[in-house]
Amino acid sequence: MTNAIDRMFNLHQTALSMRGYRSQVLASNIVNADTPGYQARDVDFKAALTEAAGARAEQQVTLVKTSPQHMSVGGLQGGAAAAQAPLVYRNVTQASIDNNTVDVNVERAQFADNAMRYEASLTFINSRIKGLLSAIQG
């Protein structure tokens, strides 16, 4: 039963981790909007999520147990997948004299879109948990 529940929430855990990491990258772009020579970066979300889901299916983390009462864990945590997400440079929309490729309006729009998708994932997870609780409680 635990493995079925883990599989059900596994993708969403990874997606939330990736969305959180992407928020950090986008915030870094906004902060460095006036830094000469700074190149705007982003996370290729689809490729990173596909890679993380594949790695999660292939790898198992083994933990050393000091007591037989300790629970077993089968799979990577979401944070490990986000730390390995590849960064890509954003295409230049407007040339600048100081070679900075950050367009603050684009970054703000991407940040807002990412935040909205993060909230949507949370809402979906909450509805799944409520469904499980109602099934358990009858």
PDB file of C-alpha atoms in Angstrom:
ATOM      1  CA  MET A   1       0.000   0.000   0.000  1.00  0.00           C
ATOM      2  CA  THR A   2       2.813   2.379   0.870  1.00  0.00           C
ATOM      3  CA  ASN A   3       4.471   1.858  -2.516  1.00  0.00           C
ATOM      4  CA  ALA A   4       1.207   2.660  -4.342  1.00  0.00           C
ATOM      5  CA  ILE A   5       0.824   5.899  -2.394  1.00  0.00           C
ATOM      6  CA  ASP A   6       4.489   6.747  -2.981  1.00  0.00           C
ATOM      7  CA  ARG A   7       4.090   6.230  -6.712  1.00  0.00           C
ATOM      8  CA  MET A   8       0.952   8.352  -6.750  1.00  0.00           C
ATOM      9  CA  PHE A   9       2.687  11.347  -5.144  1.00  0.00           C
ATOM     10  CA  ASN A  10       6.181  10.758  -6.554  1.00  0.00           C
ATOM     11  CA  LEU A  11       5.717  12.800  -9.719  1.00  0.00           C
ATOM     12  CA  HIS A  12       4.104  15.674  -7.861  1.00  0.00           C
ATOM     13  CA  GLN A  13       6.868  15.731  -5.258  1.00  0.00           C
ATOM     14  CA  THR A  14       9.444  15.980  -8.027  1.00  0.00           C
ATOM     15  CA  ALA A  15       7.436  18.633  -9.881  1.00  0.00           C
ATOM     16  CA  LEU A  16       7.122  20.775  -6.745  1.00  0.00           C
ATOM     17  CA  SER A  17      10.827  20.462  -6.107  1.00  0.00           C
ATOM     18  CA  MET A  18      11.605  21.496  -9.700  1.00  0.00           C
ATOM     19  CA  ARG A  19       9.165  24.424  -9.508  1.00  0.00           C
ATOM     20  CA  GLY A  20      10.809  25.613  -6.284  1.00  0.00           C
ATOM     21  CA  TYR A  21      14.243  25.380  -7.874  1.00  0.00           C
ATOM     22  CA  ARG A  22      13.009  27.246 -10.971  1.00  0.00           C
ATOM     23  CA  SER A  23      11.653  30.008  -8.718  1.00  0.00           C
ATOM     24  CA  GLN A  24      15.137  30.418  -7.250  1.00  0.00           C
ATOM     25  CA  VAL A  25      16.701  30.621 -10.712  1.00  0.00           C
ATOM     26  CA  LEU A  26      14.142  33.173 -11.928  1.00  0.00           C
ATOM     27  CA  ALA A  27      14.564  35.244  -8.765  1.00  0.00           C
ATOM     28  CA  SER A  28      18.329  35.183  -9.352  1.00  0.00           C
ATOM     29  CA  ASN A  29      17.734  36.546 -12.852  1.00  0.00           C
ATOM     30  CA  ILE A  30      15.582  39.382 -11.531  1.00  0.00           C
ATOM     31  CA  VAL A  31      18.106  40.274  -8.841  1.00  0.00           C
ATOM     32  CA  ASN A  32      20.916  40.399 -11.401  1.00  0.00           C
ATOM     33  CA  ALA A  33      19.006  42.526 -13.917  1.00  0.00           C
ATOM     34  CA  ASP A  34      21.529  45.354 -13.532  1.00  0.00           C
ATOM     35  CA  THR A  35      24.675  43.210 -13.335  1.00  0.00           C
ATOM     36  CA  PRO A  36      26.873  43.775 -16.397  1.00  0.00           C
ATOM     37  CA  GLY A  37      27.489  40.609 -18.399  1.00  0.00           C
ATOM     38  CA  TYR A  38      24.940  38.499 -16.489  1.00  0.00           C
ATOM     39  CA  GLN A  39      23.305  35.876 -18.692  1.00  0.00           C
ATOM     40  CA  ALA A  40      19.676  35.042 -17.867  1.00  0.00           C
ATOM     41  CA  ARG A  41      19.152  31.353 -17.119  1.00  0.00           C
ATOM     42  CA  ASP A  42      16.175  29.075 -16.818  1.00  0.00           C
ATOM     43  CA  VAL A  43      15.400  25.435 -16.112  1.00  0.00           C
ATOM     44  CA  ASP A  44      14.273  23.235 -18.981  1.00  0.00           C
ATOM     45  CA  PHE A  45      11.383  21.983 -16.871  1.00  0.00           C
ATOM     46  CA  LYS A  46      10.167  19.243 -19.207  1.00  0.00           C
ATOM     47  CA  ALA A  47      13.628  17.740 -19.701  1.00  0.00           C
ATOM     48  CA  ALA A  48      14.489  18.011 -15.999  1.00  0.00           C
ATOM     49  CA  LEU A  49      11.233  16.385 -14.897  1.00  0.00           C
ATOM     50  CA  THR A  50      11.608  13.584 -17.440  1.00  0.00           C
ATOM     51  CA  GLU A  51      15.182  12.986 -16.313  1.00  0.00           C
ATOM     52  CA  ALA A  52      14.233  13.059 -12.626  1.00  0.00           C
ATOM     53  CA  ALA A  53      11.320  10.677 -13.145  1.00  0.00           C
ATOM     54  CA  GLY A  54      13.589   8.275 -15.040  1.00  0.00           C
ATOM     55  CA  ALA A  55      16.304   8.486 -12.388  1.00  0.00           C
ATOM     56  CA  ARG A  56      13.743   7.963  -9.657  1.00  0.00           C
ATOM     57  CA  ALA A  57      12.463   4.828 -11.363  1.00  0.00           C
ATOM     58  CA  GLU A  58      15.969   3.422 -11.842  1.00  0.00           C
ATOM     59  CA  GLN A  59      17.700   4.303  -8.576  1.00  0.00           C
ATOM     60  CA  GLN A  60      16.994   3.182  -5.067  1.00  0.00           C
ATOM     61  CA  VAL A  61      18.471   4.817  -2.001  1.00  0.00           C
ATOM     62  CA  THR A  62      19.543   2.388   0.675  1.00  0.00           C
ATOM     63  CA  LEU A  63      19.629   3.551   4.258  1.00  0.00           C
ATOM     64  CA  VAL A  64      21.579   2.048   7.103  1.00  0.00           C
ATOM     65  CA  LYS A  65      19.180   0.916   9.807  1.00  0.00           C
ATOM     66  CA  THR A  66      20.267   0.914  13.411  1.00  0.00           C
ATOM     67  CA  SER A  67      17.006  -0.642  14.557  1.00  0.00           C
ATOM     68  CA  PRO A  68      14.699  -3.172  12.922  1.00  0.00           C
ATOM     69  CA  GLN A  69      11.804  -0.800  13.691  1.00  0.00           C
ATOM     70  CA  HIS A  70      13.108   1.840  11.241  1.00  0.00           C
ATOM     71  CA  MET A  71      11.056   2.290   8.087  1.00  0.00           C
ATOM     72  CA  SER A  72      12.443   1.479   4.654  1.00  0.00           C
ATOM     73  CA  VAL A  73      12.613   4.187   1.998  1.00  0.00           C
ATOM     74  CA  GLY A  74      12.536   3.321  -1.701  1.00  0.00           C
ATOM     75  CA  GLY A  75      13.441   6.239  -3.959  1.00  0.00           C
ATOM     76  CA  LEU A  76      15.153   9.589  -4.144  1.00  0.00           C
ATOM     77  CA  GLN A  77      13.866  12.665  -2.391  1.00  0.00           C
ATOM     78  CA  GLY A  78      12.600  15.476  -4.618  1.00  0.00           C
ATOM     79  CA  GLY A  79      15.340  17.903  -3.594  1.00  0.00           C
ATOM     80  CA  ALA A  80      18.045  15.646  -5.027  1.00  0.00           C
ATOM     81  CA  ALA A  81      16.387  15.732  -8.436  1.00  0.00           C
ATOM     82  CA  ALA A  82      16.096  19.523  -8.434  1.00  0.00           C
ATOM     83  CA  ALA A  83      19.754  19.956  -7.549  1.00  0.00           C
ATOM     84  CA  GLN A  84      20.672  18.097 -10.748  1.00  0.00           C
ATOM     85  CA  ALA A  85      18.333  20.064 -13.021  1.00  0.00           C
ATOM     86  CA  PRO A  86      20.267  21.463 -15.988  1.00  0.00           C
ATOM     87  CA  LEU A  87      20.226  25.223 -16.493  1.00  0.00           C
ATOM     88  CA  VAL A  88      19.889  26.679 -19.972  1.00  0.00           C
ATOM     89  CA  TYR A  89      20.561  30.231 -21.105  1.00  0.00           C
ATOM     90  CA  ARG A  90      17.566  32.240 -22.159  1.00  0.00           C
ATOM     91  CA  ASN A  91      17.375  33.583 -25.713  1.00  0.00           C
ATOM     92  CA  VAL A  92      18.117  37.297 -25.954  1.00  0.00           C
ATOM     93  CA  THR A  93      14.962  39.329 -26.586  1.00  0.00           C
ATOM     94  CA  GLN A  94      16.578  42.726 -26.430  1.00  0.00           C
ATOM     95  CA  ALA A  95      20.259  43.578 -26.870  1.00  0.00           C
ATOM     96  CA  SER A  96      21.966  45.602 -24.175  1.00  0.00           C
ATOM     97  CA  ILE A  97      25.210  47.538 -24.105  1.00  0.00           C
ATOM     98  CA  ASP A  98      26.556  45.760 -21.010  1.00  0.00           C
ATOM     99  CA  ASN A  99      25.830  42.215 -22.392  1.00  0.00           C
ATOM    100  CA  ASN A 100      23.177  41.567 -19.750  1.00  0.00           C
ATOM    101  CA  THR A 101      20.433  39.331 -21.203  1.00  0.00           C
ATOM    102  CA  VAL A 102      17.866  39.770 -18.420  1.00  0.00           C
ATOM    103  CA  ASP A 103      14.525  41.250 -19.499  1.00  0.00           C
ATOM    104  CA  VAL A 104      12.790  42.046 -16.207  1.00  0.00           C
ATOM    105  CA  ASN A 105       9.300  41.929 -17.718  1.00  0.00           C
ATOM    106  CA  VAL A 106       9.904  38.449 -19.164  1.00  0.00           C
ATOM    107  CA  GLU A 107      11.392  37.239 -15.879  1.00  0.00           C
ATOM    108  CA  ARG A 108       8.458  38.568 -13.848  1.00  0.00           C
ATOM    109  CA  ALA A 109       5.984  36.915 -16.193  1.00  0.00           C
ATOM    110  CA  GLN A 110       7.868  33.609 -16.005  1.00  0.00           C
ATOM    111  CA  PHE A 111       8.065  33.892 -12.215  1.00  0.00           C
ATOM    112  CA  ALA A 112       4.312  34.528 -11.935  1.00  0.00           C
ATOM    113  CA  ASP A 113       3.545  31.619 -14.297  1.00  0.00           C
ATOM    114  CA  ASN A 114       5.819  29.311 -12.301  1.00  0.00           C
ATOM    115  CA  ALA A 115       4.198  30.388  -9.012  1.00  0.00           C
ATOM    116  CA  MET A 116       0.738  29.754 -10.452  1.00  0.00           C
ATOM    117  CA  ARG A 117       1.751  26.260 -11.599  1.00  0.00           C
ATOM    118  CA  TYR A 118       3.303  25.568  -8.184  1.00  0.00           C
ATOM    119  CA  GLU A 119       0.006  26.486  -6.524  1.00  0.00           C
ATOM    120  CA  ALA A 120      -1.909  24.311  -9.009  1.00  0.00           C
ATOM    121  CA  SER A 121       0.287  21.330  -8.118  1.00  0.00           C
ATOM    122  CA  LEU A 122      -0.324  21.939  -4.425  1.00  0.00           C
ATOM    123  CA  THR A 123      -4.068  22.145  -5.014  1.00  0.00           C
ATOM    124  CA  PHE A 124      -4.002  18.874  -6.947  1.00  0.00           C
ATOM    125  CA  ILE A 125      -2.021  17.123  -4.214  1.00  0.00           C
ATOM    126  CA  ASN A 126      -4.400  18.437  -1.546  1.00  0.00           C
ATOM    127  CA  SER A 127      -7.400  17.119  -3.461  1.00  0.00           C
ATOM    128  CA  ARG A 128      -5.742  13.694  -3.795  1.00  0.00           C
ATOM    129  CA  ILE A 129      -5.047  13.622  -0.045  1.00  0.00           C
ATOM    130  CA  LYS A 130      -8.625  14.636   0.734  1.00  0.00           C
ATOM    131  CA  GLY A 131      -9.839  11.822  -1.522  1.00  0.00           C
ATOM    132  CA  LEU A 132      -7.654   9.308   0.280  1.00  0.00           C
ATOM    133  CA  LEU A 133      -8.800  10.565   3.673  1.00  0.00           C
ATOM    134  CA  SER A 134     -12.461  10.317   2.714  1.00  0.00           C
ATOM    135  CA  ALA A 135     -11.873   6.763   1.461  1.00  0.00           C
ATOM    136  CA  ILE A 136     -10.145   5.830   4.720  1.00  0.00           C
ATOM    137  CA  GLN A 137     -12.786   7.449   6.928  1.00  0.00           C
ATOM    138  CA  GLY A 138     -15.629   6.022   4.893  1.00  0.00           C
TER     139      GLY A 138
END
